[in-house]
mmCIF file of C-alpha atoms in Angstrom:
data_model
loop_
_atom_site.group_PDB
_atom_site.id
_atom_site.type_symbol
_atom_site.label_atom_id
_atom_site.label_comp_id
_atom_site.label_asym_id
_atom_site.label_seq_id
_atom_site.Cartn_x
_atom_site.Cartn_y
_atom_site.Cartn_z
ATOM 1 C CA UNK N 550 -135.347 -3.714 105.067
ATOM 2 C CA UNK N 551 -132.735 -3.629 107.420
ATOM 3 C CA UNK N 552 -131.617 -0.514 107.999
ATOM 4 C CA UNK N 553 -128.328 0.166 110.354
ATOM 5 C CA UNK N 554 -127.455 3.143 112.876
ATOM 6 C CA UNK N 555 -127.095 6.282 110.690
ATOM 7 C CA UNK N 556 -124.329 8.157 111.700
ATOM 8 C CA UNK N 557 -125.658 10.903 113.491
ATOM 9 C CA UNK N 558 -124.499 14.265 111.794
ATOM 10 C CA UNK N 559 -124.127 16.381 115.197
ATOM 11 C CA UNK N 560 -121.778 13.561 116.177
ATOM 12 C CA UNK N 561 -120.201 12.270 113.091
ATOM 13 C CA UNK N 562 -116.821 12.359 112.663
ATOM 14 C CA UNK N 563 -116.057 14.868 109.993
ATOM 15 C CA UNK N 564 -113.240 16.549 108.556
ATOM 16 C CA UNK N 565 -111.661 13.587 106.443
ATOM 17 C CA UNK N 566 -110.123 13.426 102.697
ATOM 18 C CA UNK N 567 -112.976 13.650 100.097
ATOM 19 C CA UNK N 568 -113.204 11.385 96.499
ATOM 20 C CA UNK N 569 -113.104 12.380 93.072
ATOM 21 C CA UNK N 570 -116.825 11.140 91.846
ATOM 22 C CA UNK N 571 -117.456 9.146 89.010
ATOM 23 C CA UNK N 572 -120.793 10.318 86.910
ATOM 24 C CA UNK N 573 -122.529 9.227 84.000
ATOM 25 C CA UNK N 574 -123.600 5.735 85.814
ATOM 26 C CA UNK N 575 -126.315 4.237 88.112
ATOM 27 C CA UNK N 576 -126.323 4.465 91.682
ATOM 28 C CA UNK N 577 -129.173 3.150 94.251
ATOM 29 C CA UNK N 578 -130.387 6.600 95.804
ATOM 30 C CA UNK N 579 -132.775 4.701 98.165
ATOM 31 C CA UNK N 580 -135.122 1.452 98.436
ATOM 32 C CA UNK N 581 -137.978 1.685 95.876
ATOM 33 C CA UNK N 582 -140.552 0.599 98.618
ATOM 34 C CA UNK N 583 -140.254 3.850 100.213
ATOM 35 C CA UNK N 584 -141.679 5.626 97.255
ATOM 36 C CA UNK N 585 -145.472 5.718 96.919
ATOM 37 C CA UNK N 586 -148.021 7.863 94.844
ATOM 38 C CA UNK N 587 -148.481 11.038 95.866
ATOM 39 C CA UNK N 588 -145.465 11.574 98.430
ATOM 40 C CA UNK N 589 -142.352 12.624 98.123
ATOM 41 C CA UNK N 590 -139.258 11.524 99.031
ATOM 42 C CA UNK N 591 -135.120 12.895 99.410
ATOM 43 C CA UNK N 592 -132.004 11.546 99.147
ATOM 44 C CA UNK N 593 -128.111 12.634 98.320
ATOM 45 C CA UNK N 594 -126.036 10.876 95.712
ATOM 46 C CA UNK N 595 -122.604 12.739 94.619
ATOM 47 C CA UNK N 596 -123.445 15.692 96.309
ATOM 48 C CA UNK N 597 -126.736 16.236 94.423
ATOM 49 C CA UNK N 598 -129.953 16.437 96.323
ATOM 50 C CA UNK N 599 -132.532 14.403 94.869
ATOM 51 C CA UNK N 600 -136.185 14.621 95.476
ATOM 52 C CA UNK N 601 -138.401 11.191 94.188
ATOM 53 C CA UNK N 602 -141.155 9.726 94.248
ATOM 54 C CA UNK N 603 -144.183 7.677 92.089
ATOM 55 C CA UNK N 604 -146.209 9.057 89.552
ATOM 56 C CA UNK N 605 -150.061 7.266 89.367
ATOM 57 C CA UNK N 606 -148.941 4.406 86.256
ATOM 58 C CA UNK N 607 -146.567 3.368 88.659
ATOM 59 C CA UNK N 608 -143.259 4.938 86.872
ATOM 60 C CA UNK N 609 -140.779 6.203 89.667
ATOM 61 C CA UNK N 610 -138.606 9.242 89.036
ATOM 62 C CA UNK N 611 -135.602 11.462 90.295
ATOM 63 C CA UNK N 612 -135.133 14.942 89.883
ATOM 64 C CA UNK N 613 -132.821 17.920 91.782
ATOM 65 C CA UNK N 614 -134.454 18.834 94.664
ATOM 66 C CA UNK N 615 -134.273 22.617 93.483
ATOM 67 C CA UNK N 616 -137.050 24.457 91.465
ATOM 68 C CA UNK N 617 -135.441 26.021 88.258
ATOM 69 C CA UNK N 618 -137.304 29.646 88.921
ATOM 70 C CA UNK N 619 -135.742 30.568 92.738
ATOM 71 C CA UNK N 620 -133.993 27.686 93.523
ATOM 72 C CA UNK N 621 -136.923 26.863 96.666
ATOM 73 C CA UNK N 622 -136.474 22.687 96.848
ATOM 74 C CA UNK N 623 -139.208 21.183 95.272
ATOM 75 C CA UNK N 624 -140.010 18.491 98.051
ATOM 76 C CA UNK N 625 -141.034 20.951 100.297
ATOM 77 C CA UNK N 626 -144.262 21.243 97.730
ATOM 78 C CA UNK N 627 -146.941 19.224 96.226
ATOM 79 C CA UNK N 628 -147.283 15.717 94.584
ATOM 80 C CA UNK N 629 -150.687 14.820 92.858
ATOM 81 C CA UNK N 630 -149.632 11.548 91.052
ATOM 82 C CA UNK N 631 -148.698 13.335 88.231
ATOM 83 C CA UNK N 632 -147.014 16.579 88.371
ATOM 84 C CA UNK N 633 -145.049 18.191 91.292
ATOM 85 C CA UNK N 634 -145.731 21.515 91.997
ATOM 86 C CA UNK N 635 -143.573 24.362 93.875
ATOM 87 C CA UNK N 636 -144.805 25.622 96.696
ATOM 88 C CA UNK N 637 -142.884 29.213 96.345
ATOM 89 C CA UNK N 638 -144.810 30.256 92.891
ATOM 90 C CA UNK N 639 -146.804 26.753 92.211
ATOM 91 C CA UNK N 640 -144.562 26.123 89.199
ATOM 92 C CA UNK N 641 -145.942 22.668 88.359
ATOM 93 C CA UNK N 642 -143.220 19.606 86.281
ATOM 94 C CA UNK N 643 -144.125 16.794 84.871
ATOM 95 C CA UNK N 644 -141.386 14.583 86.825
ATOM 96 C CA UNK N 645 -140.283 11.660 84.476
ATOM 97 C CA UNK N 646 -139.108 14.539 81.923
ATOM 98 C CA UNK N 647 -138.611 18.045 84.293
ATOM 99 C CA UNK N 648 -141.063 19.439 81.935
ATOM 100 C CA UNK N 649 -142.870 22.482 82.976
ATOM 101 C CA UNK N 650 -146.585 22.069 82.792
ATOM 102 C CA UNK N 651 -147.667 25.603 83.327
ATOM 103 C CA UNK N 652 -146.477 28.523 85.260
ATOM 104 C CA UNK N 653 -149.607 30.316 87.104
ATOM 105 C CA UNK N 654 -148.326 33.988 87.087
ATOM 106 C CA UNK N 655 -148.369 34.274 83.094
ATOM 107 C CA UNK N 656 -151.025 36.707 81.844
ATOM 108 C CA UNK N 657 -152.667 35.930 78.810
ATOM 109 C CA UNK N 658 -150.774 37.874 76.987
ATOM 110 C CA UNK N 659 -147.572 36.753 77.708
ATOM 111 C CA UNK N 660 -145.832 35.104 74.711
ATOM 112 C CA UNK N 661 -143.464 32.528 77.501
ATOM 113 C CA UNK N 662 -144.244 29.114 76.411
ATOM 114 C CA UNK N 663 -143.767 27.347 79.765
ATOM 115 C CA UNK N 664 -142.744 23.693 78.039
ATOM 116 C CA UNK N 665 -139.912 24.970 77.215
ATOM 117 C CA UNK N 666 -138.620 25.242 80.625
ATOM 118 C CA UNK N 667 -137.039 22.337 82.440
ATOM 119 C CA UNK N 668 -136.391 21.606 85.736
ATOM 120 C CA UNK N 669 -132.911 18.603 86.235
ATOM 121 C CA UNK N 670 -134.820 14.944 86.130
ATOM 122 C CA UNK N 671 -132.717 12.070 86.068
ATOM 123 C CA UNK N 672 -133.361 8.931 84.199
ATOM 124 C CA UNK N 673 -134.586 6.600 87.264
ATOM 125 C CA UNK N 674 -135.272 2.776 87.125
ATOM 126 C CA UNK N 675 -136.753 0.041 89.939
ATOM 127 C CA UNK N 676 -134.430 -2.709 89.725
ATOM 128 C CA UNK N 677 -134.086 -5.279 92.550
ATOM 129 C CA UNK N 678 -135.811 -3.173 95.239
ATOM 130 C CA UNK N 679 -134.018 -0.047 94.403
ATOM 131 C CA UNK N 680 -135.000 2.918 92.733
ATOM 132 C CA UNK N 681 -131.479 3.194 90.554
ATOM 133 C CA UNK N 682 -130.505 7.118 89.117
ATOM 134 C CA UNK N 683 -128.334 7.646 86.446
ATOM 135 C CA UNK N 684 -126.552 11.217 87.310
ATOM 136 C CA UNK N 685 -125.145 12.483 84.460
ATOM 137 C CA UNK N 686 -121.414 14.326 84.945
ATOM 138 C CA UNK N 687 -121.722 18.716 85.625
ATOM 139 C CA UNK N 688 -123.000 20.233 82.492
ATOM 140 C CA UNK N 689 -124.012 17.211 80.462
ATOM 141 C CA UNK N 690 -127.559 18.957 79.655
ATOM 142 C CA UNK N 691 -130.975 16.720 79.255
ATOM 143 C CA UNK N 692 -130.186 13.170 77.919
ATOM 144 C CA UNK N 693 -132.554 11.965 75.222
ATOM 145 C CA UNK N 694 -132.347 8.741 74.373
ATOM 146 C CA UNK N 695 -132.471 5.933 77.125
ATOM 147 C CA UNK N 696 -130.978 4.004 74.366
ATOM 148 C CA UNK N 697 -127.793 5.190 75.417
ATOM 149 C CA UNK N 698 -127.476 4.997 78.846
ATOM 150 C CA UNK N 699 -125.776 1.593 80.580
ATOM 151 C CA UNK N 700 -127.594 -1.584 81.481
ATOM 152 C CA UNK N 701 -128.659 -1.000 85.147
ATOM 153 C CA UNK N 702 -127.693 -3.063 87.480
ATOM 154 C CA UNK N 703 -129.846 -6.076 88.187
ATOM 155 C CA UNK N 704 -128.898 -9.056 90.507
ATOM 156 C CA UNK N 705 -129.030 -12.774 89.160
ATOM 157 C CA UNK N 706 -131.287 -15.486 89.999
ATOM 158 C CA UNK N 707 -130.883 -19.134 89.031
ATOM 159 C CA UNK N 708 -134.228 -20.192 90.203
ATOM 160 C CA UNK N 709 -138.256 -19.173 89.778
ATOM 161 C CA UNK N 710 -138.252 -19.092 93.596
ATOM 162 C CA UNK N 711 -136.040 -17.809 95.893
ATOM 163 C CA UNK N 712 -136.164 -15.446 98.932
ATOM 164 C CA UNK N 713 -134.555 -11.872 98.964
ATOM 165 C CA UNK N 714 -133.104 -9.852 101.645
ATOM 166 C CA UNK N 715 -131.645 -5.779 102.004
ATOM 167 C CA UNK N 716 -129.596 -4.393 104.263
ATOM 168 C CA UNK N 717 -128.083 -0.632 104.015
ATOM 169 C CA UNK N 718 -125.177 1.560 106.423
ATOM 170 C CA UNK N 719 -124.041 4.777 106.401
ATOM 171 C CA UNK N 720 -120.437 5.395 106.283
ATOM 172 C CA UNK N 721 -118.411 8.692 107.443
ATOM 173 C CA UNK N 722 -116.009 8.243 104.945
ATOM 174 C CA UNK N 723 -115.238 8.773 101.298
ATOM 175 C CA UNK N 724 -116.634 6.296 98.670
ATOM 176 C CA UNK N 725 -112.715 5.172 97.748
ATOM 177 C CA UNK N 726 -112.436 4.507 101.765
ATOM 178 C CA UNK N 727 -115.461 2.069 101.516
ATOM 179 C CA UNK N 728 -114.690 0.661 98.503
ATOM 180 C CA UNK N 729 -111.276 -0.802 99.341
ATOM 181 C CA UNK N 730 -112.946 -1.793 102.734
ATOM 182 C CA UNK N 731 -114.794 -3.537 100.500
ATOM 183 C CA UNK N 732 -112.422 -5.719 98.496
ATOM 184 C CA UNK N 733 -109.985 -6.295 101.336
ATOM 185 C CA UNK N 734 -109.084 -9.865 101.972
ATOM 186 C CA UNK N 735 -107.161 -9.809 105.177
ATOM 187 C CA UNK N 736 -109.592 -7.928 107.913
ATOM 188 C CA UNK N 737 -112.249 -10.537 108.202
ATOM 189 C CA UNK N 738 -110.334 -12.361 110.795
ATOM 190 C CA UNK N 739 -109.914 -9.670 112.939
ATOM 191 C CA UNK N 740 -113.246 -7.380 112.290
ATOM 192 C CA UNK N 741 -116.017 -9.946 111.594
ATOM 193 C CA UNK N 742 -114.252 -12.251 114.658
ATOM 194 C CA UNK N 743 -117.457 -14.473 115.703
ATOM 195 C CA UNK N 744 -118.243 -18.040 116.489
ATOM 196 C CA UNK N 745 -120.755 -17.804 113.121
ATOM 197 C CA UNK N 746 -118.128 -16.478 110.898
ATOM 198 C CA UNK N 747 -114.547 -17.147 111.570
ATOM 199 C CA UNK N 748 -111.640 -16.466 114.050
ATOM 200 C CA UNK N 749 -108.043 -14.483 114.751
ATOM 201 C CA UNK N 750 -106.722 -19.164 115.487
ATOM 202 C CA UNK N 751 -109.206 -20.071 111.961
ATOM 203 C CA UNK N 752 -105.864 -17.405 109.408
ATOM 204 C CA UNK N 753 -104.430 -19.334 107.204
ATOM 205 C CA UNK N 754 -102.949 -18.624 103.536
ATOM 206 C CA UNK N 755 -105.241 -18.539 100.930
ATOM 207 C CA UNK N 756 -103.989 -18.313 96.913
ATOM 208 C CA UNK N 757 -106.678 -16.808 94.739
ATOM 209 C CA UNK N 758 -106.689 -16.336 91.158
ATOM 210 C CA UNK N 759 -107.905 -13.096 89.513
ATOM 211 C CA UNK N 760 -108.601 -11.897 85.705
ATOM 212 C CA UNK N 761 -109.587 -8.726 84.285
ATOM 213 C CA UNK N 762 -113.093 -8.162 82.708
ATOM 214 C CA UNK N 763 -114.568 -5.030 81.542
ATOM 215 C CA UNK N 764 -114.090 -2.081 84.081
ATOM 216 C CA UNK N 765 -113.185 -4.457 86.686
ATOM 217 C CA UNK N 766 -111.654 -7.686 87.911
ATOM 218 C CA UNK N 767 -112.538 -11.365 88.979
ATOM 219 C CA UNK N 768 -111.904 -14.107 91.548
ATOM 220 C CA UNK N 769 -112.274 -16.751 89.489
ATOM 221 C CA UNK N 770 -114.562 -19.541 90.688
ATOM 222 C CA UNK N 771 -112.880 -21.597 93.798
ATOM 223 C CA UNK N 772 -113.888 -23.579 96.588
ATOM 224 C CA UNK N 773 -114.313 -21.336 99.424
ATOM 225 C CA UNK N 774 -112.656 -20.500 102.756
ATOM 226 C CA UNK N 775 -112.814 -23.662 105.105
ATOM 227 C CA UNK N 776 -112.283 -21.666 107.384
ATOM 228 C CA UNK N 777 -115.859 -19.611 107.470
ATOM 229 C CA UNK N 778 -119.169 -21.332 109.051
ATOM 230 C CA UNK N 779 -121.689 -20.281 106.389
ATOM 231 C CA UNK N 780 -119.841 -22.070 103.991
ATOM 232 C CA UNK N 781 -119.317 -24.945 105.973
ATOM 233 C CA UNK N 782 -123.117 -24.952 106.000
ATOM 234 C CA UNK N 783 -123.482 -25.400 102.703
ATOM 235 C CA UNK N 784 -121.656 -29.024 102.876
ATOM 236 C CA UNK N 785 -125.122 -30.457 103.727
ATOM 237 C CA UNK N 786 -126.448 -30.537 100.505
ATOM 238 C CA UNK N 787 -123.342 -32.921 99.567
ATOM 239 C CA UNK N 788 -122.651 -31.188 96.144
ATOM 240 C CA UNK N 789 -119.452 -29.573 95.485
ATOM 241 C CA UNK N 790 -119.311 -25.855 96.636
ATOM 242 C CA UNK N 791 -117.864 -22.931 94.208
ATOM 243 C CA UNK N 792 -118.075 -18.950 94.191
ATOM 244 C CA UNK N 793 -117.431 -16.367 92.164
ATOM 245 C CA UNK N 794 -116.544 -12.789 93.076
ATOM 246 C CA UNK N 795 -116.016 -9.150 90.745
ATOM 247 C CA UNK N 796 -115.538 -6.026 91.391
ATOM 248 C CA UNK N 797 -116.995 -3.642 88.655
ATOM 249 C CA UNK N 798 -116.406 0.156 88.416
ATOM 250 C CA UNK N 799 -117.846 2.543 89.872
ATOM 251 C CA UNK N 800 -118.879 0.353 93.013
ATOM 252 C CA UNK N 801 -120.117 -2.790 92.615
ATOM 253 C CA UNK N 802 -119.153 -6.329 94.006
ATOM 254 C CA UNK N 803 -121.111 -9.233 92.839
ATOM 255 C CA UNK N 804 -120.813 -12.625 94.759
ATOM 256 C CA UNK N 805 -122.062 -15.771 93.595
ATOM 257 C CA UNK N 806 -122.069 -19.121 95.261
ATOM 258 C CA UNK N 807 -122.890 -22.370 93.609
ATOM 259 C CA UNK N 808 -123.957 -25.864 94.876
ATOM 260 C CA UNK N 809 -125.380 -27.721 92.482
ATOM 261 C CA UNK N 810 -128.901 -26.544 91.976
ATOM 262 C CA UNK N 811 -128.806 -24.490 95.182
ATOM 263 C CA UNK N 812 -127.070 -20.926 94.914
ATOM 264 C CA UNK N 813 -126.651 -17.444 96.848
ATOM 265 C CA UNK N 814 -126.401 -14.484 95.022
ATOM 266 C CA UNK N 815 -125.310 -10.652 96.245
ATOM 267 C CA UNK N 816 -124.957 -7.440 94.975
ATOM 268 C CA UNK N 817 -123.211 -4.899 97.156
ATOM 269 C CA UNK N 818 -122.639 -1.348 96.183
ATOM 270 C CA UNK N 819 -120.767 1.593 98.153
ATOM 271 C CA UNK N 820 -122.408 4.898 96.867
ATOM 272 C CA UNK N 821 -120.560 8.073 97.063
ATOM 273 C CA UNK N 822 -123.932 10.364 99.237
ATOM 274 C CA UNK N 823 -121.240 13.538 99.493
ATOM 275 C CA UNK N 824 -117.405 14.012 98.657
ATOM 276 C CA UNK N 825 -116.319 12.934 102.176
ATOM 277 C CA UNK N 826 -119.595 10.384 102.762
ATOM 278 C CA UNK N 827 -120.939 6.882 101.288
ATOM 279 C CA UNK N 828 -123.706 4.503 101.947
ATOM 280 C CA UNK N 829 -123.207 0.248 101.553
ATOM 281 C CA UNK N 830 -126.117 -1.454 100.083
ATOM 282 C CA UNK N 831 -126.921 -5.090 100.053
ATOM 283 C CA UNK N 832 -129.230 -6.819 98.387
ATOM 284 C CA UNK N 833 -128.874 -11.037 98.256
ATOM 285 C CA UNK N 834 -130.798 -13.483 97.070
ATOM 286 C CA UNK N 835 -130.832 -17.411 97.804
ATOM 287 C CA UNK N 836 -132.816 -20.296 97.124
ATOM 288 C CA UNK N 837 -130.386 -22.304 100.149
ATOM 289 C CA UNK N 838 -132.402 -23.322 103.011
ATOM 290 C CA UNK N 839 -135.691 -22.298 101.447
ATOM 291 C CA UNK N 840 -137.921 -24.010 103.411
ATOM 292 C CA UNK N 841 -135.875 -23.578 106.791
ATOM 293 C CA UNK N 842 -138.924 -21.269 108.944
ATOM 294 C CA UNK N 843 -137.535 -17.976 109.592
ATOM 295 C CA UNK N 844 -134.145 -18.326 107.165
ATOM 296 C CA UNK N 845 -134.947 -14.782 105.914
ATOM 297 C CA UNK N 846 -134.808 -13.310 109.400
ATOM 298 C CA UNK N 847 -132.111 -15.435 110.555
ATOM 299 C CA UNK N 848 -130.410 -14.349 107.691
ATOM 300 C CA UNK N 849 -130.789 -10.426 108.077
ATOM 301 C CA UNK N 850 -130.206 -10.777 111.957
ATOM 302 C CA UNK N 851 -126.858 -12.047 110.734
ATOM 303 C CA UNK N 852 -126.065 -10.030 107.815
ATOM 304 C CA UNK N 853 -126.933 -6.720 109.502
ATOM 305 C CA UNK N 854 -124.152 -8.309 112.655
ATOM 306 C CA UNK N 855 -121.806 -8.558 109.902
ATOM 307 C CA UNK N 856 -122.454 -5.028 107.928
ATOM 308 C CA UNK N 857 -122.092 -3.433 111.508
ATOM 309 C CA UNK N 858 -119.024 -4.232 112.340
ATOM 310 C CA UNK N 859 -117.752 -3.027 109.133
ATOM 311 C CA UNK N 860 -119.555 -0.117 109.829
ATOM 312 C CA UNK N 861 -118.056 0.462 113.146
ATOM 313 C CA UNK N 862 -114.626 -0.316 111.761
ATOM 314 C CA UNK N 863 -115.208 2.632 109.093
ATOM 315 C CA UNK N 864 -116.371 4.886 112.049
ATOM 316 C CA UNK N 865 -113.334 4.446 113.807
ATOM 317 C CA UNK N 866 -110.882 4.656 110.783
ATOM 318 C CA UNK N 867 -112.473 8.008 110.376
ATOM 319 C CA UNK N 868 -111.147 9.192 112.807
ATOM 320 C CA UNK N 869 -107.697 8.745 112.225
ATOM 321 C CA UNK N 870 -108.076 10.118 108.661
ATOM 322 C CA UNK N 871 -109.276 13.518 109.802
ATOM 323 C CA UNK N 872 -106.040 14.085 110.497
ATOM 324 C CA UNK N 873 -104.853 13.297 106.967
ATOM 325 C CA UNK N 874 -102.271 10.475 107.721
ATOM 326 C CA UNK N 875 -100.025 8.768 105.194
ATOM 327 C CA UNK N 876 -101.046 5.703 104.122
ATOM 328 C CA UNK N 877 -100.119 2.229 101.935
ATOM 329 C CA UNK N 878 -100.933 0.012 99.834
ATOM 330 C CA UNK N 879 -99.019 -3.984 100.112
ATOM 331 C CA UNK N 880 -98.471 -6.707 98.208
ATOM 332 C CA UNK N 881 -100.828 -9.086 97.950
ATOM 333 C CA UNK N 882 -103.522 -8.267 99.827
ATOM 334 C CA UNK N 883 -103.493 -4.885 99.149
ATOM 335 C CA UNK N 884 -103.384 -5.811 95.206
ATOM 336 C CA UNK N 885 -107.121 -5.109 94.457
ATOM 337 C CA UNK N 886 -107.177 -1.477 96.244
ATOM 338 C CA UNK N 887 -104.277 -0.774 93.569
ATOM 339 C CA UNK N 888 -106.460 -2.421 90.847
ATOM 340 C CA UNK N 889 -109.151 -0.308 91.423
ATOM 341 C CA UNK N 890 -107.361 3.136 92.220
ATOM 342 C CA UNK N 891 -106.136 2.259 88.373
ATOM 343 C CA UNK N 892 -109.204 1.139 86.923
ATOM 344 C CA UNK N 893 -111.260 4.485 88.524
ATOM 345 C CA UNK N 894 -108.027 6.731 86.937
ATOM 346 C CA UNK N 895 -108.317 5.123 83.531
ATOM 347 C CA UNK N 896 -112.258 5.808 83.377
ATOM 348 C CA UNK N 897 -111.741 9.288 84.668
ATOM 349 C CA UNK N 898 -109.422 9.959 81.753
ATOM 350 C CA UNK N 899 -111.587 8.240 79.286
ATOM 351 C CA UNK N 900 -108.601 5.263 78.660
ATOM 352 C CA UNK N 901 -109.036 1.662 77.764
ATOM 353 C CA UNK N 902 -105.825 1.124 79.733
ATOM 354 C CA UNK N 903 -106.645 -2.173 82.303
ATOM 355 C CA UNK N 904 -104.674 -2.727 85.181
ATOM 356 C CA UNK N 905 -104.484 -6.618 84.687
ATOM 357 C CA UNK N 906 -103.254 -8.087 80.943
ATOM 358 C CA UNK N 907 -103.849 -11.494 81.813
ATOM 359 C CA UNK N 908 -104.733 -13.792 85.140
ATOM 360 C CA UNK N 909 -102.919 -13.654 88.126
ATOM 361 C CA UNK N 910 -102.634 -15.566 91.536
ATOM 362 C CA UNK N 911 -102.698 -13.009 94.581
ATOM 363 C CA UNK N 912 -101.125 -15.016 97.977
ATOM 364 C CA UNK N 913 -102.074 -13.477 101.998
ATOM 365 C CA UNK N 914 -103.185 -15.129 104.898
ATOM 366 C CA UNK N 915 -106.689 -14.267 106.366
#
C-alpha cells in the first residue's frame, strides 16, 4: 500500500469549518492487511475511536476503543485471538458481538450475570482490502440483524485476473471539502499539470451528460478527455475507449473504463476521520497492460504523484478556510458540488427528494 505524508498534527493546519456526518453506512476505517491475530489495531471514523483487529477463524471486527466499566481504551490491553481483555480490571469481550465474557472481580455470590453487559462493536466486513465499519448514528443501540444493514461496498472486476493497487492521504479538511475536491471538473489542468497527465495549453470545453441514480448521480458513458495521456494510452489496443463515472452518497466515486475486453476499474472514497478531518482512499483494479513488468509499481508511483498534489492543494486551501471565508458555487462546473450538498440534505432529513428529475448536459472547459 501506498501510503502518503500524514499531515503532521503539531503542524497541521487547524481551525477550519467542520461537516455534518452522515451515519448508518460503511466507511473504510483502515487496510485489512494491517490487522492480524492477536494484535490490535486504532483508527478514527466520524469522531469515534475504533480499536480492531482479527479474531483466530479469521473474522475481523470493530469496536469503540473505550471499555464500558471506566471508560480505560481497550487497545491499550490484551488480544488472545478470541476475546479482548481490559487492562484496567481485565474485563474480557468477545469482539464480533461486545459481549462480556466474564468480569474477574465477581464473588461467587454475586447474582451480576456478566453477558449481559456490552461493550459498542460495530458490524465490520473485509471487502477489497479494507476492513469496512458500519457506524450506526448516536443512540441507535446494538443492531441485530445483518440482514438489514446496506450492501458494502465492493469494487467490480470484469476479468478472473487482474492486478490491484491502494493508495490512501490524509486531508486537513472537512469530508464536504474533499468531497467536492473530488467531483470537480475544472482543477485538473491547473493542479495535476504534468507531461503524464495533461496541461494549463491541453483546456478545452468538454459537454458531459449526467443522470440521477439512487443517492447519487452519473456521467454517462463517453469517450474520454483527448486531452489526458493515460487515456491516450489506451488507443493501443485499437478498440473503442468509453468510461463511466458516479458519485454515490455518503462518499463514493466509482470510475470505470472500457476497451473492449480490457478495463480499469476504481473506487475512491473520502471518509469523514473527525468533524474538521478526512482521509481519500483508492483502491483500482485493471487487467490493461497486464503483462507490462512492473505496471503495478509504475502505476502506484503515478497514482500516489497524482493523489499528492491533490493532497497538497487541500493543505493549502486549509488554510484559507481557517479564516472562515465566503465562498461559491458556479454554473457548470460547480453543478455536481450543488448536487451533492442536495443529495447529503435530503438523506439527512430522511427525503426521497433528488436533485436531478431527468438527464442533463453540464458545459466547462478543463
Amino acid at each position: 500500500m501506498a501510503r502518503l505524508t500524514t499531515i503532521d498534527p503539531a503542524g497541521a493546519v487547524t481551525g477550519g469549518p467542520t461537516a455534518t456526518l452522515i451515519y448508518d453506512d460503511w466507511y473504510p476505517a483502515l487496510r485489512s492487511e494491517e490487522l492480524r491475530r492477536k494484535a490490535l489495531k486504532t483508527a478514527m471514523l466520524l469522531d469515534i475511536p475504533l480499536v480492531l483487529g482479527r479474531r483466530n477463524d479469521g473474522q475481523i471486527f470493530a469496536m469503540r476503543d473505550s471499555c464500558p466499566h471506566r471508560g480505560i481504551p481497550l487497545s491499550v490491553g490484551w488480544f488472545d485471538g478470541e476475546h479482548v481483555t481490559c487492562r484496567y480490571h481485565g474485563w474480557e469481550f468477545e469482539p464480533c458481538s461486545g459481549q462480556c465474557a466474564q468480569i474477574p472481580s465477581l464473588p461467587s455470590f454475586d447474582k451480576l450475570d456478566a453477558t449481559r453487559i456490552y461493550a459498542t462493536a460495530f458490524p465490520c466486513v473485509e471487502r477489497d482490502g479494507y476492513a469496512w465499519v458500519y457506524i450506526s448514528g448516536p443512540g441507535a443501540g446494538r443492531r441485530k440483524d445483518p440482514s438489514e444493514l446496506p450492501i458494502v461496498p465492493e469494487l467490480a472486476k470484469y476479468s478472473a485476473k487482474y492486478r490491484a493497487a491502494h493508495l490512501t492521504a490524509d486531508l486537513p479538511c472537512n469530508v464536504d471539502h474533499g468531497i467536492i475536491g473530488l467531483m470537480d471538473p475544472a482543477h485538473g489542468p491547473f493542479v495535476h499539470q504534468a507531461w503524464w497527465w495533461r496541461s494549463r495549453a491541453s483546456i478545452r470545453q468538454k459537454t458531459k451528460r449526467f443522470e440521477p441514480i439512487p443517492e447519487g448521480f452519473r456521467m454517462a458513458a463517453h469517450t474520454p478527455s483527448g486531452n489526458s495521456a493515460p487515456y491516450k494510452l489506451l488507443g493501443v489496443y485499437g478498440e473503442p475507449i468509453e468510461t463511466t463515472i458516479d458519485f454515490v452518497l455518503p462518499n463514493r466515486r466509482w470510475e470505470t473504463i472500457r476497451c473492449g475486453p480490457k478495463w480499469f476499474t476504481s473506487l475512491t472514497t473520502v471518509t469523514p476521520v473527525t468533524s474538521s478531518t478526512c482521509r481519500i482512499d483508492v483502491v483500482a483494479a485493471w487487467n490493461v497492460f497486464y503483462h507490462v513488468p512492473f505496471v503495478t509499481s509504475i502505476a502506484k508511483f503515478f497514482g500516489a504523484k497524482f493523489v499528492r498534489q491533490d493532497q497538497e492543494t487541500m493543505v493549502q486551501q486549509a488554510e484559507g478556510l481557517r479564516h472562515n471565508p465566503s465562498l461559491m458555487l458556479i454554473d457548470d462546473a460547480d453543478k455536481p458540488a450543488k448536487w451533492y450538498f442536495a443529495l447529503k440534505q435530503a438523506r439527512m432529513e430522511d427525503s426521497a427528494k433528488h436533485p436531478l428529475d431527468g438527464p442533463v448536459d453540464l458545459h466547462w472547459r478543463s
